[in-house]
Coordinates of C-alpha atoms in Angstrom, one line a residue:
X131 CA 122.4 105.5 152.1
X132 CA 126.2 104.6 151.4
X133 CA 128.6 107.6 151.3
X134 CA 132.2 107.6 152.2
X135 CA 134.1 110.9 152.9
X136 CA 138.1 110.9 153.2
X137 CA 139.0 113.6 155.6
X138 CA 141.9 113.9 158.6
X139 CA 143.6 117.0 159.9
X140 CA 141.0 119.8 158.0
X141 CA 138.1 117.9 160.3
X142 CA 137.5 115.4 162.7
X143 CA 135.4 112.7 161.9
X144 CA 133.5 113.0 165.2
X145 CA 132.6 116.9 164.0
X146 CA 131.9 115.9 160.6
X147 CA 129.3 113.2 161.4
X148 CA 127.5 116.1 163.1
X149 CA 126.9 117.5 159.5
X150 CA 126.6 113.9 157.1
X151 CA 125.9 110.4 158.2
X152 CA 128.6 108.9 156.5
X153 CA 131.8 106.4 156.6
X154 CA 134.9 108.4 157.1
X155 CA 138.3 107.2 156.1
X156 CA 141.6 109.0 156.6
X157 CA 143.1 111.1 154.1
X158 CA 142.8 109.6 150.5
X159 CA 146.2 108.6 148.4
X160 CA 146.4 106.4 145.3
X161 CA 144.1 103.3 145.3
X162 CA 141.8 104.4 147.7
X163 CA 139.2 105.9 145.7
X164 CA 139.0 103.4 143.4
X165 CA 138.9 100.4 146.7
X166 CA 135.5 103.0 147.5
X167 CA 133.9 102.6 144.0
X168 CA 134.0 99.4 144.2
X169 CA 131.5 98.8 147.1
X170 CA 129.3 101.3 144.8
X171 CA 128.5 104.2 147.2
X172 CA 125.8 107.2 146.3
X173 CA 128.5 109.5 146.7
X174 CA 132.3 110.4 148.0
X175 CA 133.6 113.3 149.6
X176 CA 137.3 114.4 149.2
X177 CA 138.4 116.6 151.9
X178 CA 142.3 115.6 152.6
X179 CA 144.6 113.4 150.8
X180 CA 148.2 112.4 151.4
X181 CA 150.9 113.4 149.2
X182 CA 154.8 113.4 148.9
X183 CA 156.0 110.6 151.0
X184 CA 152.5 108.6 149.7
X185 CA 151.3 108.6 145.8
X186 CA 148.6 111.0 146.1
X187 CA 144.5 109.9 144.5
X188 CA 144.8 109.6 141.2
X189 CA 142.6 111.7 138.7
X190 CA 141.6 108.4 136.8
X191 CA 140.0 106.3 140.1
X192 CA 137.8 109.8 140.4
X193 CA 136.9 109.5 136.7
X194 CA 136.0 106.0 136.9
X195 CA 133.9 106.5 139.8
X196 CA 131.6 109.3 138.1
X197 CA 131.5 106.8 135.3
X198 CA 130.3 104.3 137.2
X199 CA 127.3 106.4 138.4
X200 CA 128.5 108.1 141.9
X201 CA 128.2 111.6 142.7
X202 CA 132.5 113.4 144.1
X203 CA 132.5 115.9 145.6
X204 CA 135.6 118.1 146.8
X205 CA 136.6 120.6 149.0
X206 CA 139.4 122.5 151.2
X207 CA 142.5 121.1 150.3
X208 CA 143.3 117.8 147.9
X209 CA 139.6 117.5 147.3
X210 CA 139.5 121.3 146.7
X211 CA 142.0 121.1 143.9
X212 CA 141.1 118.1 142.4
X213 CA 137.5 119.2 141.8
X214 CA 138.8 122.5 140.0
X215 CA 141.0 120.4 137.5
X216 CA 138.3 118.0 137.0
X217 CA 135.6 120.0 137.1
X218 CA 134.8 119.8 133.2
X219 CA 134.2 115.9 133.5
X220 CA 131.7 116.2 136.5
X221 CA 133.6 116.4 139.7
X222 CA 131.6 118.7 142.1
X223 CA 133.7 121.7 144.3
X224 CA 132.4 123.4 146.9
X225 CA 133.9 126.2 149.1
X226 CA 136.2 129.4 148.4
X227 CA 139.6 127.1 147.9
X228 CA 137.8 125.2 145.6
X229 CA 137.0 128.3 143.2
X230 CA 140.1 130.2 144.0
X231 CA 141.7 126.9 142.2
X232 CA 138.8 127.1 139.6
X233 CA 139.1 130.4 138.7
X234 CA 143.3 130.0 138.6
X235 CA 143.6 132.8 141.2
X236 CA 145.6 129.9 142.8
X237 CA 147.4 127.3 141.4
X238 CA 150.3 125.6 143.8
X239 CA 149.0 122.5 145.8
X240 CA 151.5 123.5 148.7
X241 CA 148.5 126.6 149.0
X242 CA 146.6 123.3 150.7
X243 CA 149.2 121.9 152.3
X244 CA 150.2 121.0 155.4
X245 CA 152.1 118.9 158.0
X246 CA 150.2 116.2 160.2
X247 CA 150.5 113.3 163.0
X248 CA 149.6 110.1 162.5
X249 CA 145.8 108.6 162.8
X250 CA 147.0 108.1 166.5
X251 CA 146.4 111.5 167.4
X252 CA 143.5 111.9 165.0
X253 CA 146.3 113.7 161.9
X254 CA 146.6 116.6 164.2
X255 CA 148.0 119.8 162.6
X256 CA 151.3 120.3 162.1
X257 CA 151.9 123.8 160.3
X258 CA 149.3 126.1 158.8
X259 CA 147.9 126.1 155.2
X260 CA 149.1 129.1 153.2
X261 CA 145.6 129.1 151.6
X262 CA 144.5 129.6 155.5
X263 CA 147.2 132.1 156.0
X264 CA 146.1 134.4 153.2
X265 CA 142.3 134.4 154.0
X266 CA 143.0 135.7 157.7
X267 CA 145.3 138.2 156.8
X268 CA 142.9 139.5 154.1
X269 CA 140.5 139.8 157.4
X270 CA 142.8 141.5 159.1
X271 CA 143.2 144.3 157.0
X272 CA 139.3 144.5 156.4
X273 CA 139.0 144.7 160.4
X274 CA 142.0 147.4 160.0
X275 CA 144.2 145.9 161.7
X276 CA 146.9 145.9 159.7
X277 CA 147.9 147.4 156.5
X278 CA 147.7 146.7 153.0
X279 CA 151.3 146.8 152.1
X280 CA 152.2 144.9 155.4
X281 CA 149.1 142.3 154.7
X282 CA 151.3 141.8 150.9
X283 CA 154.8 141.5 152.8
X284 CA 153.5 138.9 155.1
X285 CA 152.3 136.9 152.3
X286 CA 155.3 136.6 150.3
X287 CA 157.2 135.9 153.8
X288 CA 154.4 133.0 154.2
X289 CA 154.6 131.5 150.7
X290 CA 158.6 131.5 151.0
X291 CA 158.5 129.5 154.2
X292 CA 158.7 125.5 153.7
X293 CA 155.1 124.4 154.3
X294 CA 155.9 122.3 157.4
X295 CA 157.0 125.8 158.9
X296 CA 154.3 127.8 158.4
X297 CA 153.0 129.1 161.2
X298 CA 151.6 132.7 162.8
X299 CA 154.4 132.3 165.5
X300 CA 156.8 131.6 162.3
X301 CA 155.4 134.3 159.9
X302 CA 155.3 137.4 162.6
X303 CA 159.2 136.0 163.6
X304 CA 160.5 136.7 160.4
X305 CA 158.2 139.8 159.8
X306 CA 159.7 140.9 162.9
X307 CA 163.5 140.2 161.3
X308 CA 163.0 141.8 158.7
X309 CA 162.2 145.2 160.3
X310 CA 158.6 144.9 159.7
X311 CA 156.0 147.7 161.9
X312 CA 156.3 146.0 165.3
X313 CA 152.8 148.3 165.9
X314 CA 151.5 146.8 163.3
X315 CA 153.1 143.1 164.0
X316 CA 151.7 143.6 168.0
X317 CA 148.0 144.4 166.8
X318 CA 148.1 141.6 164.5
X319 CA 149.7 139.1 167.2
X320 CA 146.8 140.3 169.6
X321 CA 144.2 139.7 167.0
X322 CA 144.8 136.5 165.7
X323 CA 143.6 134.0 168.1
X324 CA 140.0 135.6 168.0
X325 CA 140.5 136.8 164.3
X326 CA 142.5 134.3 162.2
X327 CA 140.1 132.3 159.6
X328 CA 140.1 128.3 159.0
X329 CA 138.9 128.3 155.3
X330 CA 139.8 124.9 155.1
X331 CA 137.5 124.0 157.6
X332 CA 134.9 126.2 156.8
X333 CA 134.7 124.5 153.1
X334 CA 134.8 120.9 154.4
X335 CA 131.8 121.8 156.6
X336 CA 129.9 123.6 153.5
X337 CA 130.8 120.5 151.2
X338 CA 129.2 118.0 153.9
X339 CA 125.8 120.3 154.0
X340 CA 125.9 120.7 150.9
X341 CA 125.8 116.2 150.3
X342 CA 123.9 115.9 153.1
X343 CA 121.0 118.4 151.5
X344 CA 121.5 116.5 148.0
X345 CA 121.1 113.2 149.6
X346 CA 118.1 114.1 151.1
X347 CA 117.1 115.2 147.8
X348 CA 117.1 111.3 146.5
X349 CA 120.3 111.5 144.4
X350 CA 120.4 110.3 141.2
X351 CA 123.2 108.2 139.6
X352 CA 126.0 110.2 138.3
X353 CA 125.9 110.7 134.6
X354 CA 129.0 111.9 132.9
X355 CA 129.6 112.7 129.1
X356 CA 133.1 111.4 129.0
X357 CA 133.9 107.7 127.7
X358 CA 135.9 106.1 130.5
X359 CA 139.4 104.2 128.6
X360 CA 140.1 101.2 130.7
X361 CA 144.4 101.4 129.1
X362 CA 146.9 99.1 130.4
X363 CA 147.9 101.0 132.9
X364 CA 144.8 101.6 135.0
X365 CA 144.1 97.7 134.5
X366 CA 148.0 97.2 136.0
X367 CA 147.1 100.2 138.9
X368 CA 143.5 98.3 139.9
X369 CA 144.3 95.1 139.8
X370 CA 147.3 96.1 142.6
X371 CA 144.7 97.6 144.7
X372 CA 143.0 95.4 146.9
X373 CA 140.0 95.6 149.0
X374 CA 138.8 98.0 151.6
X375 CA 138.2 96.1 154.9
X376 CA 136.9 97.1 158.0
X377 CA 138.0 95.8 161.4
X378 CA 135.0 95.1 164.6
X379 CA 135.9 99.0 165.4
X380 CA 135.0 99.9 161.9
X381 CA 138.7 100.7 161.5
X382 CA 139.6 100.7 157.7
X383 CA 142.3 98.6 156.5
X384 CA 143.4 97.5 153.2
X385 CA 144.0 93.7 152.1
X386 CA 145.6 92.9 149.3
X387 CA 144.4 89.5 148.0
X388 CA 147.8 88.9 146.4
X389 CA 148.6 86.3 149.1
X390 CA 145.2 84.3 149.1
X391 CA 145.7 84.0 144.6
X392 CA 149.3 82.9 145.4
X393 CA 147.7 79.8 147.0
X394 CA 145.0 79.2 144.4
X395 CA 148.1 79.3 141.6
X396 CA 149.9 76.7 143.3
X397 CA 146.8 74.7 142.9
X398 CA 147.4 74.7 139.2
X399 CA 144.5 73.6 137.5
X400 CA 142.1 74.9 140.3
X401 CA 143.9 78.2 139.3
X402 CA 143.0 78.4 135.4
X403 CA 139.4 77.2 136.1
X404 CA 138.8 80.0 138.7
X405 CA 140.5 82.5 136.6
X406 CA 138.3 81.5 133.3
X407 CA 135.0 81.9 135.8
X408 CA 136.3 85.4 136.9
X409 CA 136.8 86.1 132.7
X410 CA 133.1 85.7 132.7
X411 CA 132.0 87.7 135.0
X412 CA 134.2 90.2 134.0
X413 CA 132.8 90.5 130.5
X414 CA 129.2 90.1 131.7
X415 CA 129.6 93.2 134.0
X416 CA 131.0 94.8 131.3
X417 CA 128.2 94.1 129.0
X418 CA 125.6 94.7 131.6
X419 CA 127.4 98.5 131.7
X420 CA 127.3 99.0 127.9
X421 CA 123.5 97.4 128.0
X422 CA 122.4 99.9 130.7
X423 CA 120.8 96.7 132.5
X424 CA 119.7 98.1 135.8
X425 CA 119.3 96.0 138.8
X426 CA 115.9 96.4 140.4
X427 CA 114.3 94.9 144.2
X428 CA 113.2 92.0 142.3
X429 CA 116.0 91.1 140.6
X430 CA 118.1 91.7 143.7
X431 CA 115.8 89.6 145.6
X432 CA 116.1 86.9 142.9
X433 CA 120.0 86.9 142.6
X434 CA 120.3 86.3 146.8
X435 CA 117.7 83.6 146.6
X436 CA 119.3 81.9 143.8
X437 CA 122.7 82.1 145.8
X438 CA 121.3 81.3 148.9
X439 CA 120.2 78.3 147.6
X440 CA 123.0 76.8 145.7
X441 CA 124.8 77.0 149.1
X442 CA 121.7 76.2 151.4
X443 CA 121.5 79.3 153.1
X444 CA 118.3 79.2 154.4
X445 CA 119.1 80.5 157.8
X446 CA 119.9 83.9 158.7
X447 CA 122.8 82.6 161.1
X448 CA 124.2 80.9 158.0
X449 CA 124.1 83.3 155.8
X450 CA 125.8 85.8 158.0
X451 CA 128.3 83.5 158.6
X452 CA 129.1 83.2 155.3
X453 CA 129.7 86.7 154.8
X454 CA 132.0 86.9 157.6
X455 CA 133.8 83.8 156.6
X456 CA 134.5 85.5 153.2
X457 CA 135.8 89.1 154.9
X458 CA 132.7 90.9 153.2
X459 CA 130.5 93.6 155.1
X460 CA 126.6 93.9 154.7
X461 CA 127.5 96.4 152.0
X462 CA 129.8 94.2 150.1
X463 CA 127.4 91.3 150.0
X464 CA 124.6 93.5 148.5
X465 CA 127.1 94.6 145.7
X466 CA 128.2 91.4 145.2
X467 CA 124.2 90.1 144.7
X468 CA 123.8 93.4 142.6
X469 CA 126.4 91.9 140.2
X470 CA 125.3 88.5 140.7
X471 CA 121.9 89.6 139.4
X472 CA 124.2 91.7 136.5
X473 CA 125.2 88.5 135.1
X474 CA 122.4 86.3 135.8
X475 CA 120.6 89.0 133.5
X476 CA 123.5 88.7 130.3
X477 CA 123.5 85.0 131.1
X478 CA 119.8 84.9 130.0
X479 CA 120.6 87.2 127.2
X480 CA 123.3 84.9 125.5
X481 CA 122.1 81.4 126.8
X482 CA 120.7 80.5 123.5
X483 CA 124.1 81.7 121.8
X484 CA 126.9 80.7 124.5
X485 CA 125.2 77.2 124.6
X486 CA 126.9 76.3 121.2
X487 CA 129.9 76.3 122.3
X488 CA 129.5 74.1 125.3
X489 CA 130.8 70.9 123.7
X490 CA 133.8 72.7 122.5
X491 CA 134.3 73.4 125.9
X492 CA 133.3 70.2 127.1
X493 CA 136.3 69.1 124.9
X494 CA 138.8 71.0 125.9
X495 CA 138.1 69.8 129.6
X496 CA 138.5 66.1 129.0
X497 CA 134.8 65.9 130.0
X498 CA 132.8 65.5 126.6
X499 CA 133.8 61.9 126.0
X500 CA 132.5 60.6 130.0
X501 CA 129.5 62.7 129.3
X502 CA 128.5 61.6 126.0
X503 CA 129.1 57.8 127.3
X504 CA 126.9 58.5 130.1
X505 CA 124.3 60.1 127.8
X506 CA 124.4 57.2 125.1
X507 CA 124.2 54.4 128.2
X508 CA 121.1 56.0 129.9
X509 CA 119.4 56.0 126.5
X510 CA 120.0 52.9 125.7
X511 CA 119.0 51.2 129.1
X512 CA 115.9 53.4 129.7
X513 CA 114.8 52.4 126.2
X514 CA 115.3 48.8 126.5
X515 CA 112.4 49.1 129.1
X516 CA 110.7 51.6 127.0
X517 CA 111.1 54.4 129.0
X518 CA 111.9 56.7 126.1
X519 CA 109.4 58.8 127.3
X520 CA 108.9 58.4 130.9
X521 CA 106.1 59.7 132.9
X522 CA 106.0 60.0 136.9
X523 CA 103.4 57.1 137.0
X524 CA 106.2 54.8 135.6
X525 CA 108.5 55.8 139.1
X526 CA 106.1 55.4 141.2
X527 CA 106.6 59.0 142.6
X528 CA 105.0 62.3 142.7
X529 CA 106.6 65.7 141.7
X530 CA 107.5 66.8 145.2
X531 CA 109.3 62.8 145.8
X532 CA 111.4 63.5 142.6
X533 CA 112.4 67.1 143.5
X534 CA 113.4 65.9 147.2
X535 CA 115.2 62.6 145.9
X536 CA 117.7 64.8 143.1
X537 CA 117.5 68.2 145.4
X538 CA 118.1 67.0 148.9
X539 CA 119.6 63.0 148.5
X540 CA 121.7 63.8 145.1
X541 CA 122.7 67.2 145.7
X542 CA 122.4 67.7 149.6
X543 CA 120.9 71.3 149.2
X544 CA 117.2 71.8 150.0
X545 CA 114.1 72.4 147.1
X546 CA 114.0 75.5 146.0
X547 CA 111.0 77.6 145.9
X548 CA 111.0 78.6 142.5
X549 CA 112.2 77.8 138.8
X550 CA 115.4 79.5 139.0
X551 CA 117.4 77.2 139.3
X552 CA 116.2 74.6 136.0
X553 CA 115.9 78.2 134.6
X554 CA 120.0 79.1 135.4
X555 CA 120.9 75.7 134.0
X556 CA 119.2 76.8 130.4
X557 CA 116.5 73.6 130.8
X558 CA 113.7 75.0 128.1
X559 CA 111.5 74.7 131.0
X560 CA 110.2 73.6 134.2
X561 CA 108.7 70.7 132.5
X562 CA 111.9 69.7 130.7
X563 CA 114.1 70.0 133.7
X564 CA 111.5 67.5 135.0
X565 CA 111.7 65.2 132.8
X566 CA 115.6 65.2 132.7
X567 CA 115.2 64.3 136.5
X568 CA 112.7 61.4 136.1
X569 CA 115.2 59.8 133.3
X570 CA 118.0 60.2 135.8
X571 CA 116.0 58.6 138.5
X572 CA 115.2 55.3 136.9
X573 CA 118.2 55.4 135.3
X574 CA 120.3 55.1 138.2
X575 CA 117.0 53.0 139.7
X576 CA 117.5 50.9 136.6
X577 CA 121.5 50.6 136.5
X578 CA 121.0 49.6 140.3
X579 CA 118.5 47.0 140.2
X580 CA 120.4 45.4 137.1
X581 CA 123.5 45.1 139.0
X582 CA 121.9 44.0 141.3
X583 CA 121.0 40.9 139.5
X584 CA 117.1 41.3 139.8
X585 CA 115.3 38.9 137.6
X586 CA 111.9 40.9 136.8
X587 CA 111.4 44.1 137.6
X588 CA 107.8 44.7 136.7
X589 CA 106.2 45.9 133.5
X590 CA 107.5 49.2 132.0
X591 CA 104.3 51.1 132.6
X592 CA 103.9 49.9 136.4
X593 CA 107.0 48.9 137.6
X594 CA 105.9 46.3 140.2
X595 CA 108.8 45.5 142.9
X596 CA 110.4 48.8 142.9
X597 CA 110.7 47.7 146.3
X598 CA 114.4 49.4 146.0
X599 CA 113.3 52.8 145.5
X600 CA 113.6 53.2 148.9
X601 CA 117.0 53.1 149.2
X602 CA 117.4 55.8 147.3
X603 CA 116.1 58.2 150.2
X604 CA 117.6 59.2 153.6
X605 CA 114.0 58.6 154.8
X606 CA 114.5 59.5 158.5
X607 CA 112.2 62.3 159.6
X608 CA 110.4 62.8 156.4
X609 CA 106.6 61.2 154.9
X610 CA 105.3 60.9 151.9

């Protein structure tokens, strides 16, 4: 279960965990809910959120998040009043705030806000919401302890006050300076530590039950009826985001990757290569959304496999070093095999389509001509021995000896355990990938041995004195 809640001075992480198992981040601003969507969570909570002095979470980054299949939820103050004014597209409020902004019985963010510390001192409080101040003096006039028309006068003292000032010590000052019942003002001052009402706090708590009892439910992914625009401007906003990153004391951070492209652009052509690799993928993942291709066990299972192998990662040790040499988490790893296993999937779709336009590209890279000389040469000399059609017998070697000799002496990566990989290169099939190898073998056998200034080499169908095939494998530690 992956679920991320942004809370801070409303409630402590260490009192919300008693209610959700979740990762919780300080409050949100601009950025960070779309850095969350990215590691593709079941859900996200939206408690508090910085404003003013920091752009505050942008409506968009919660739209593309329902698109993208995850359940957000809000409550009690930013989360609260984002849910009301995106509650037509999908976003889910909980709590009193939330419908008081719903039902337009409120409609000031200031209601919700409040002044804080820093994450040094856990974003203690500061002041005291207004949305907080109204809800307890409502109570105290229920309880009768003070009036109706003095309950109105402090609220419109309250709502005039600065919202770093608010305070009771504040509001009964100035209800005091303005000639205000001091019976009334006393009761009230008596009453408040034992009477006063965290609404804030009480709809952050009711939001977290109310995830933690839909989780448990097996959520769903998130289906919305809007079409999400991906405009120039969002593109600009995410591409400025970054990555979420946590430190050994699961301590969030943000890194912006700006820095580590800087270095691949001075690399010039290293840079255009990389970036027409990431155009791919981009426009697979795309296609994979409009497809509805789902990613199941299997095909997870595949996509690691696959990856593990082209890197031989056999080990656990060096897999997981790998993932910490690239700054990922456990969760980032399985998103990026998720969309590894995307694209693998439109790969296969357009293989037999894309492939046409290989030699174009082949052309533009300054490769076609070296590979269609290699191609032509290898013909030639195989067919001069009449080894236009080669079979194993003719080498010498048996299935697993060809494998070993291309996988593990060519390539230096170990067999792997499937057809995946002659399947991911678009061979036809097993058998032709095969064959591809055994006319690469004797080719480079043949190219060797003729160098080499070798005077008979055997008949084409036996090969007799292919005493040199050794010497095209590291034969330490292995039989055949």
């Amino acid at each position: 279960m992956s679920v991320y809640v942004f809370t801070g001075p409303t409630i402590s992480p260490a009192e919300a965990s008693g209610q959700l198992d979740a990762v919780y981040l300080p409050p949100a601003s601009e950025g960070d809910v779309y850095r969350v969507t990215v590691k593709r969570p079941q859900a996200i909570g939206i408690i508090d959120g910085y404003f003013q002095s920091t752009p505050t979470v942008r409506h968009k980054e919660i739209l593309w998040a329902m698109s993208r299949g995850i359940h957000v939820f809000g409550s009690a103050s930013i989360g609260a009043l984002r849910a009301a004014e995106l509650n037509a597209f999908g976003m889910e409020g909980v709590g009193t705030i939330f419908e008081f902004y719903r039902d337009g019985l409120l409609e000031d963010d200031d209601e919700v806000a409040i002044a804080h510390g820093p994450a040094e001192v856990g974003f203690a409080a500061g002041s005291e919401a207004m949305v907080n101040i109204r809800q307890t003096l409502r109570k105290a006039e229920v309880d009768g302890v003070i009036s109706t028309d003095l309950r109105t006068a402090l609220e419109k003292i309250g709502k005039e006050l600065f919202y770093p000032d608010r305070s009771y010590p504040a509001l009964l000052s100035c209800a005091s300076g303005c000639g205000m019942p001091e019976t009334e003002l006393e009761r009230l001052r008596q009453w408040l530590p034992q009477g006063r009402v965290n609404q804030k706090r009480e709809d952050a708590l009711n939001m977290l039950r109310l995830m933690r009892q839909r989780l448990e439910q097996v959520l769903e992914p998130k289906i919305v009826s809007y079409s999400f625009e991906h405009t120039s401007m969002w593109d600009s906003a995410w591409r400025h985001c970054g990555e979420l990153r946590f430190d050994s004391n699961d301590h969030a951070n943000v890194v912006v990757p700006e820095s580590v492209l800087n270095e691949l652009r001075l690399e010039g052509k290293e840079y255009r290569q990389h970036s027409f690799m990431a155009l791919e993928r981009f426009f697979a993942i795309r296609q994979a959304d409009r497809l509805g291709i789902t990613v199941t066990k299997n095909c997870r299972k595949e996509a690691e496999l696959a990856f593990r192998q082209e890197r031989d990662l056999a080990a656990a040790a060096q897999l997981e070093q790998w993932i910490n040499d690239n700054g990922l988490s456990h969760d980032d790893f399985d998103t990026l095999m998720r969309d590894e296993a995307r694209v693998s999937s439109v790969r296969k779709l357009a293989q037999a389509a894309s492939v046409t336009f290989l030699p174009d590209q082949l052309r533009l890279s300054g490769d076609y001509p070296r590979l269609l000389a290699r191609a032509e040469a290898k013909e030639r000399l195989l067919e001069s021995f009449g080894l236009k059609h080669p079979c194993l017998k003719n080498a010498d070697l048996t299935e697993n000896q060809l494998l070993r000799w291309y996988f593990e002496d060519v390539l230096g990566q170990s067999v792997p355990q499937d057809n995946s990989y002659s399947r991911n290169l678009g061979f036809a099939s097993p058998d032709a990938f095969r064959r591809a190898l055994l006319k690469e073998y004797l080719y480079r056998l043949l190219k060797d041995q003729t160098k080499g200034g070798a005077e008979d080499i055997g008949q084409p169908a036996t090969f007799r004195g292919f005493g040199r095939r050794a010497s095209f494998f590291n034969t330490k530690n292995r039989s055949y």
